[in-house]
Coordinates of C-alpha atoms and ligand atoms in Angstrom, one line a residue:
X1192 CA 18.5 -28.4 -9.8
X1193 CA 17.4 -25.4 -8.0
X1194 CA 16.4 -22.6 -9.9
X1195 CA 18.0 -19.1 -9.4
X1196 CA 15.0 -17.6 -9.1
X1197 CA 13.9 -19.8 -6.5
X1198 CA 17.2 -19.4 -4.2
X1199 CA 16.5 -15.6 -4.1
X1200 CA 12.6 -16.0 -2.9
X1201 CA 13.7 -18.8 0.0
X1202 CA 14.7 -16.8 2.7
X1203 CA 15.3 -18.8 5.2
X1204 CA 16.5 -22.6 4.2
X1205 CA 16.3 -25.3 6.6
X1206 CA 17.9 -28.5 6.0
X1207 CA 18.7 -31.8 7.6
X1208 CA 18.5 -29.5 10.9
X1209 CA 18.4 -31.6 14.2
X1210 CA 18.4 -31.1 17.7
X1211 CA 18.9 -32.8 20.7
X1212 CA 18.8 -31.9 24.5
X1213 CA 20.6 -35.3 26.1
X1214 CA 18.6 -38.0 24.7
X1215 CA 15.7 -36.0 24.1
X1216 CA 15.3 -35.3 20.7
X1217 CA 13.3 -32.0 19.3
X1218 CA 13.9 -32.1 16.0
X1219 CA 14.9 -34.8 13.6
X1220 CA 16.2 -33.9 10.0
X1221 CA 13.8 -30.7 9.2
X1222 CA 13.7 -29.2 6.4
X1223 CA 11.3 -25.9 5.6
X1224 CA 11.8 -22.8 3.3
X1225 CA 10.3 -19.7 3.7
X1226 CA 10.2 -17.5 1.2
X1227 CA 9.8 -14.1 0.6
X1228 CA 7.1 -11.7 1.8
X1229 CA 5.1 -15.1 3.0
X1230 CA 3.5 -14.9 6.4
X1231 CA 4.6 -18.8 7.9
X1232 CA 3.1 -19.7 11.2
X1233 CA 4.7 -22.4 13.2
X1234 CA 2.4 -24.4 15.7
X1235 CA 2.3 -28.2 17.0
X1236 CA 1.8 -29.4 20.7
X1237 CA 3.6 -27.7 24.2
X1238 CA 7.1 -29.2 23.7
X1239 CA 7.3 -29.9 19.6
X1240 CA 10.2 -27.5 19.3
X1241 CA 8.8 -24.5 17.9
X1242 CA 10.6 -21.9 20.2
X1243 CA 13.8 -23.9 20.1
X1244 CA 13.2 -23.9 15.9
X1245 CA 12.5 -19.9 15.6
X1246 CA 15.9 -19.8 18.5
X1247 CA 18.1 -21.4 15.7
X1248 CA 16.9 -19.3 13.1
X1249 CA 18.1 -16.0 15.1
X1250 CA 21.2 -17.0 16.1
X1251 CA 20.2 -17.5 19.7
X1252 CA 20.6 -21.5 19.6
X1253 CA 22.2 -24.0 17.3
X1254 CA 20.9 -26.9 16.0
X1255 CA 23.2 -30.6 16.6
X1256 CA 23.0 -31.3 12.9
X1257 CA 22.3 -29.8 10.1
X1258 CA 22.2 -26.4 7.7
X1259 CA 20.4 -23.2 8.3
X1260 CA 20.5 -20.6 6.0
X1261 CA 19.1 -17.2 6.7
X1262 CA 19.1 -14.3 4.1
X1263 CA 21.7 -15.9 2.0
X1264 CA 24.1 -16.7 4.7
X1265 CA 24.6 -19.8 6.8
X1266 CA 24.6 -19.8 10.1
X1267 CA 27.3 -22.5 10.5
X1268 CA 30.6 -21.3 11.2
X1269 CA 29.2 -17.4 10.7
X1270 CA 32.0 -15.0 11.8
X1271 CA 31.5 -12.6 14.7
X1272 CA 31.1 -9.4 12.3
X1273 CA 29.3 -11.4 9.6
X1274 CA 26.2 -12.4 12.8
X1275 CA 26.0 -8.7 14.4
X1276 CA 25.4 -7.3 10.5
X1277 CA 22.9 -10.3 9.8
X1278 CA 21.2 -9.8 13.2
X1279 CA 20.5 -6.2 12.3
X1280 CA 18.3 -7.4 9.6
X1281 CA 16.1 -9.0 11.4
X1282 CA 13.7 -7.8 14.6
X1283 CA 12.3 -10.1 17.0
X1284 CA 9.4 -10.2 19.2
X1285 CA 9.0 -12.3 22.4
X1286 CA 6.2 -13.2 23.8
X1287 CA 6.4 -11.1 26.8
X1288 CA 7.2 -8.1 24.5
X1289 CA 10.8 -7.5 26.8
X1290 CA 10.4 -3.9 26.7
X1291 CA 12.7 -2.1 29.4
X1292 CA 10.5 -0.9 32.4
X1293 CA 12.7 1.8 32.7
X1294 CA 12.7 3.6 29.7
X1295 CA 9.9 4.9 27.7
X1296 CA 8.4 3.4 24.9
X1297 CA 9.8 6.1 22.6
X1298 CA 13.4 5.2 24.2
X1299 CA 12.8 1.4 23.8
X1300 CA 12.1 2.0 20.3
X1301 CA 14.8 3.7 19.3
X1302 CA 17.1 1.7 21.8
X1303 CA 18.4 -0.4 18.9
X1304 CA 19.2 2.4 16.6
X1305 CA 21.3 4.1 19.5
X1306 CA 22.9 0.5 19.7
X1307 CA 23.6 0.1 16.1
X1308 CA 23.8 3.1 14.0
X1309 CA 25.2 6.6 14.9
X1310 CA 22.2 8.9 13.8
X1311 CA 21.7 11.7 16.7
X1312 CA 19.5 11.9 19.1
X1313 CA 16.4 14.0 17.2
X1314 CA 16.9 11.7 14.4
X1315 CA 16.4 8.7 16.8
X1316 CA 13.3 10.2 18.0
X1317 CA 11.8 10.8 14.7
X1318 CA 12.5 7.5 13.5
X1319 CA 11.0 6.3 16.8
X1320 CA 8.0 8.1 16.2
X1321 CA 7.3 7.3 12.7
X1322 CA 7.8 3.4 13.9
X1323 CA 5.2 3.8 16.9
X1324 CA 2.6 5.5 14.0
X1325 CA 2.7 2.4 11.9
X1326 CA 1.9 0.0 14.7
X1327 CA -1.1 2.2 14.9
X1328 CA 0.3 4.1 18.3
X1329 CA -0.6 7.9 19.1
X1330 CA 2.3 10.2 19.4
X1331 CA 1.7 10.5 22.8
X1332 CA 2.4 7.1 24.0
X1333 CA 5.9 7.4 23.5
X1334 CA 6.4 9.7 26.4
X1335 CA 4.6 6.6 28.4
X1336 CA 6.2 3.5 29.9
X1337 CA 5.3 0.3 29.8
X1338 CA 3.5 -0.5 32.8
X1339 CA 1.4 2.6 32.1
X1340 CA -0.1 0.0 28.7
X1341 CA -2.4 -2.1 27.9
X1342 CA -1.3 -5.3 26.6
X1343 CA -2.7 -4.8 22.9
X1344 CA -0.4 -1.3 23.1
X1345 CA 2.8 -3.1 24.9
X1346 CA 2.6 -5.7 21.7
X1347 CA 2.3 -2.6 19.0
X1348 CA 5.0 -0.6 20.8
X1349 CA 7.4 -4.2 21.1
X1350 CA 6.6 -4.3 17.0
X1351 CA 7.8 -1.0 16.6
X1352 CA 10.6 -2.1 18.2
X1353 CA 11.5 -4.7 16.6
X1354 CA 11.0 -3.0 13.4
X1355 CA 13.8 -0.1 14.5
X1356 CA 15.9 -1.2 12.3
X1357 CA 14.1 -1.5 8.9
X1358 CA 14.8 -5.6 9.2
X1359 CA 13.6 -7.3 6.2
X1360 CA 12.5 -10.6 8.2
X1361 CA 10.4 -10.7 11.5
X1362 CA 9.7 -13.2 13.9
X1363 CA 6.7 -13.2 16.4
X1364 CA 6.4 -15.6 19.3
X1365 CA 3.2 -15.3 19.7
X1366 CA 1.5 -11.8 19.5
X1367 CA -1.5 -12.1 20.4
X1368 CA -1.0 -14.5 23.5
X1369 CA -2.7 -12.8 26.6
X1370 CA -4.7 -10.0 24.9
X1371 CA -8.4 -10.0 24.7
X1372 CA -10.3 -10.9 21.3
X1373 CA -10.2 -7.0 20.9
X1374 CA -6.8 -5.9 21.0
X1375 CA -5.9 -9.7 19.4
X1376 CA -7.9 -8.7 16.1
X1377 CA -6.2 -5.9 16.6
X1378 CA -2.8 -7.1 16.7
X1379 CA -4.0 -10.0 13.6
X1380 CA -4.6 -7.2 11.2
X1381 CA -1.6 -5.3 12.6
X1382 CA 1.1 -8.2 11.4
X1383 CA -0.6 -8.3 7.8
X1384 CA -0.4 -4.8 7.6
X1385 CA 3.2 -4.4 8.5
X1386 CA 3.6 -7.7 5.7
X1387 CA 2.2 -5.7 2.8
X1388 CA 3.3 -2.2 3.9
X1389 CA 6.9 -3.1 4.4
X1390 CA 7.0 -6.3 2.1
X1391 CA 8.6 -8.3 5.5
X1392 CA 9.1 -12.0 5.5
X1393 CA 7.2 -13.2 9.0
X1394 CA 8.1 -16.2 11.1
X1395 CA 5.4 -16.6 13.8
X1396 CA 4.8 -19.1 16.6
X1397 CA 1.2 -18.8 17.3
X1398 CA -2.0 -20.7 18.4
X1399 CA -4.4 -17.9 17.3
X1400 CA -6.7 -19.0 14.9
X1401 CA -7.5 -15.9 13.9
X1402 CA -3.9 -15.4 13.1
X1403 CA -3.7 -18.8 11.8
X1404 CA -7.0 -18.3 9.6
X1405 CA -7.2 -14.8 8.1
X1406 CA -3.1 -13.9 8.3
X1407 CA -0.7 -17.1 7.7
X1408 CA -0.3 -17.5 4.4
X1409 CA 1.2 -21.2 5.4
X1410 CA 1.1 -22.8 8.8
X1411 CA 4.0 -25.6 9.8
X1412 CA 2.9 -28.6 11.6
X1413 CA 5.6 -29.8 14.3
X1414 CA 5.4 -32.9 16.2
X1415 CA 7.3 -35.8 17.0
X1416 CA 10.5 -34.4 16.0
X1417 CA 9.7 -33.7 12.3
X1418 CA 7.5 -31.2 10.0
X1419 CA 4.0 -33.2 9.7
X1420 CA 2.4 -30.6 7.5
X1421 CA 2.9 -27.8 5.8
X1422 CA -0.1 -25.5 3.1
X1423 CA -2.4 -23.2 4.3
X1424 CA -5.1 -24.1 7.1
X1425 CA -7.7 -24.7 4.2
X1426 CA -5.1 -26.7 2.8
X1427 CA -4.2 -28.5 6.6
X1428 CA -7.5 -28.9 7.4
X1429 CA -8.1 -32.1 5.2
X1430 CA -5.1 -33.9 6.2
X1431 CA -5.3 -37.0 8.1
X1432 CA -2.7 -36.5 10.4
X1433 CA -3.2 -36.8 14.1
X1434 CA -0.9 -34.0 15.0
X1435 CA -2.7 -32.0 12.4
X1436 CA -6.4 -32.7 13.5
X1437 CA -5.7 -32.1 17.2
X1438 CA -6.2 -28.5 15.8
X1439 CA -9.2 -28.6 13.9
X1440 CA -11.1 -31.3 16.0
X1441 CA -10.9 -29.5 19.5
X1442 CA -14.5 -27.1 19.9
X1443 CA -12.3 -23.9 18.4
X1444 CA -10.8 -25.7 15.8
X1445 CA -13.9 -26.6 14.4
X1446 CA -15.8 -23.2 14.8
X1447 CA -13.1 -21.2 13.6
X1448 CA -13.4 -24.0 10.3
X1449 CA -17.0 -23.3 10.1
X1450 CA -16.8 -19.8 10.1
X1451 CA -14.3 -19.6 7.0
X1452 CA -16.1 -22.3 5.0
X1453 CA -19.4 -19.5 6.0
X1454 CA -17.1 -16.9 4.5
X1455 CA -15.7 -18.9 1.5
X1456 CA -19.0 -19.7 0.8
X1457 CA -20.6 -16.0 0.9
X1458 CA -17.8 -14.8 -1.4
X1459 CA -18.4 -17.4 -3.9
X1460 CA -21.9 -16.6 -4.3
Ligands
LIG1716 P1 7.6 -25.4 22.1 O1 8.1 -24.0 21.9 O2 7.1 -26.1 20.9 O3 6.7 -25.5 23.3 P2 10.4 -25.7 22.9 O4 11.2 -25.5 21.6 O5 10.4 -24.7 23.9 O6 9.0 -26.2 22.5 O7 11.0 -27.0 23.6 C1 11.1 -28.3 22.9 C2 11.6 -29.3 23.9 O8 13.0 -29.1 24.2 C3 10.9 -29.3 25.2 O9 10.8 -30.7 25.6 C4 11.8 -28.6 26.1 O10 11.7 -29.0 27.4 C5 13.2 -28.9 25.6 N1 14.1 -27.8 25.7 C6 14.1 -26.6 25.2 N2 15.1 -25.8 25.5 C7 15.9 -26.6 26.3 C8 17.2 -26.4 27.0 N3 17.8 -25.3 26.9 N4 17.7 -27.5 27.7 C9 17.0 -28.6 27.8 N5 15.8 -28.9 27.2 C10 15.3 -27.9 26.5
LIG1717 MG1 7.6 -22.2 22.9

C-alpha cells in the first residue's frame, strides 16, 4: 500500500502506459514516477520514444494504454476546463526554443500571461522582466528579438518563457542541443538553478553529459519499448545493460566517467 506521503512527492505517475503508431510499438507497459523537486533526464537511442513520452505527459499526445497522472490528476478522460487549468501549471521548452520571430523577447515572455491571466500591460512587462533576470538575461534584451540572439540567450529567454506562469513542473527537450560548450555550461547550471530557486520538478530529454552528470538527479533509460534503467549516472554506469552502456562506452561516455570518478575522488580526499 502506498504511503500518503509518497502519493504527494510523485508528481507525475506513469503506469502500464503504451503506445503504438500502426504496428510499431514505442512504448510497452511503462511505468516511472517522478517526484518532487527531482531533476529526471530521459535519454535512450534516436527513435526509443522519449519525445512521444514527454508529448503524453503534456497533454499533447495520448498513450494507447495505460494511466498517466500528472500533478494529482489523470490525464484520461480530463475535461476541457480541468486540461487548460493543469496546462497552466506547467511550461515547456522545445528544442528549437519556438519563440515568435515577430515579437520581442519581452513580448514572448509575457505572451502567456496576456493569454491566461488579465494582469495589465505594465504588470505584464514587469513580470516579464523579473522572468528574463532569473534566466540570467540583461534588461535590455527584452527590447531585442530573436534573431538578433545567440543561441545560449534564445534558450534563457524560451526558459523565461516557459516559466511565465510560475508552473510548478518543467519540461526541457533538450536545452543545450546546438550551443557551444560555453553557453551549454551555461544553460547546465541555468536548469539547476531554476530547480533550487523555484523548487520546480524537471522532465528533460537530453544527451548532454554535462547535464546528465552534474544536473540530473536520475536519468531514465528507454529502449526497446520499455524503461531499461533508472538511478543516477553513477548509479547507471555499472549496469550491464546494452542500451545502458551504449552511453558510457562510446569515447564521451567514458571521458565524461573519468572526469567524475577524478572529481569524486578529489572530494574524498
Ligand atoms: P525519440 O524522441 O526518442 O527520438 P520519438 O518519441 O520521437 O523518439 O519517436 C518514437 C518512434 O515513434 C519513432 O520510431 C517515430 O518514428 C515514431 N513516431 C513518433 N511520432 C509519430 C507519429 N505521429 N506517427 C507515426 N510515428 C511516430
Ligand atoms: Mg525526440
Amino acid at each position: 500500500m502506498r504511503s500518503e506521503r509518497q502519493a504527494r512527492d510523485e508528481v507525475i505517475e506513469l503506469s502500464k502506459v503504451s503506445t503504438r503508431f500502426g504496428d510499431h510499438v514505442v512504448h510497452s507497459q511503462i511505468d516511472l514516477q517522478v517526484r518532487r523537486s527531482e531533476i529526471l533526464a530521459l535519454i535512450g537511442g534516436s527513435g526509443s520514444g522519449k519525445s512521444t513520452l514527454l508529448r503524453e505527459m503534456i497533454l499533447l499526445q495520448r498513450p494507447d494504454s495505460g494511466s498517466i497522472r500528472v500533478l494529482g490528476v489523470d490525464l484520461e478522460n480530463i475535461t476541457d476546463d480541468a486540461a487548460h487549468e493543469l496546462c497552466q501549471r506547467w511550461g515547456v521548452m522545445f528544442q528549437h526554443g519556438g519563440l515568435f520571430g515577430s515579437l520581442t523577447v519581452k513580448e514572448n515572455v509575457g505572451l502567456p500571461l496576456r493569454e491566461h491571466s488579465r494582469l495589465d500591460d505594465r504588470l505584464i512587462d514587469e513580470i516579464a522582466a523579473w522572468k528574463l533576470a532569473i534566466t540570467g538575461l540583461k534588461p535590455e534584451v527584452g527590447a531585442q528579438y530573436p534573431a538578433e540572439l545567440s543561441g545560449g540567450m534564445i534558450k534563457r529567454a524560451s526558459l523565461a518563457r516557459a516559466l511565465a506562469l510560475d508552473p510548478e513542473l518543467l519540461f526541457l527537450d533538450e536545452p543545450t542541443a546546438g550551443l557551444d560548450p560555453d553557453s551549454a555550461g551555461g544553460v547546465d547550471q541555468l536548469v539547476r538553478k531554476l530547480r533550487d530557486l523555484l523548487g520546480l520538478t524537471i522532465v528533460m530529454i537530453t544527451h548532454d553529459l554535462d547535464l546528465l552528470w552534474q544536473v540530473a538527479d536520475r536519468v531514465v533509460v528507454l529502449g526497446e519499448g520499455k524503461v531499461q534503467g533508472i538511478g543516477s549516472m553513477s548509479e547507471l554506469s555499472h549496469m550491464d545493460h546494452p542500451a545502458i552502456r551504449m552511453f558510457f562506452d562510446g569515447p564521451r561516455g567514458r571521458a565524461a566517467q573519468e572526469q567524475e570518478e577524478h572529481l569524486a575522488a578529489a572530494q574524498r580526499s
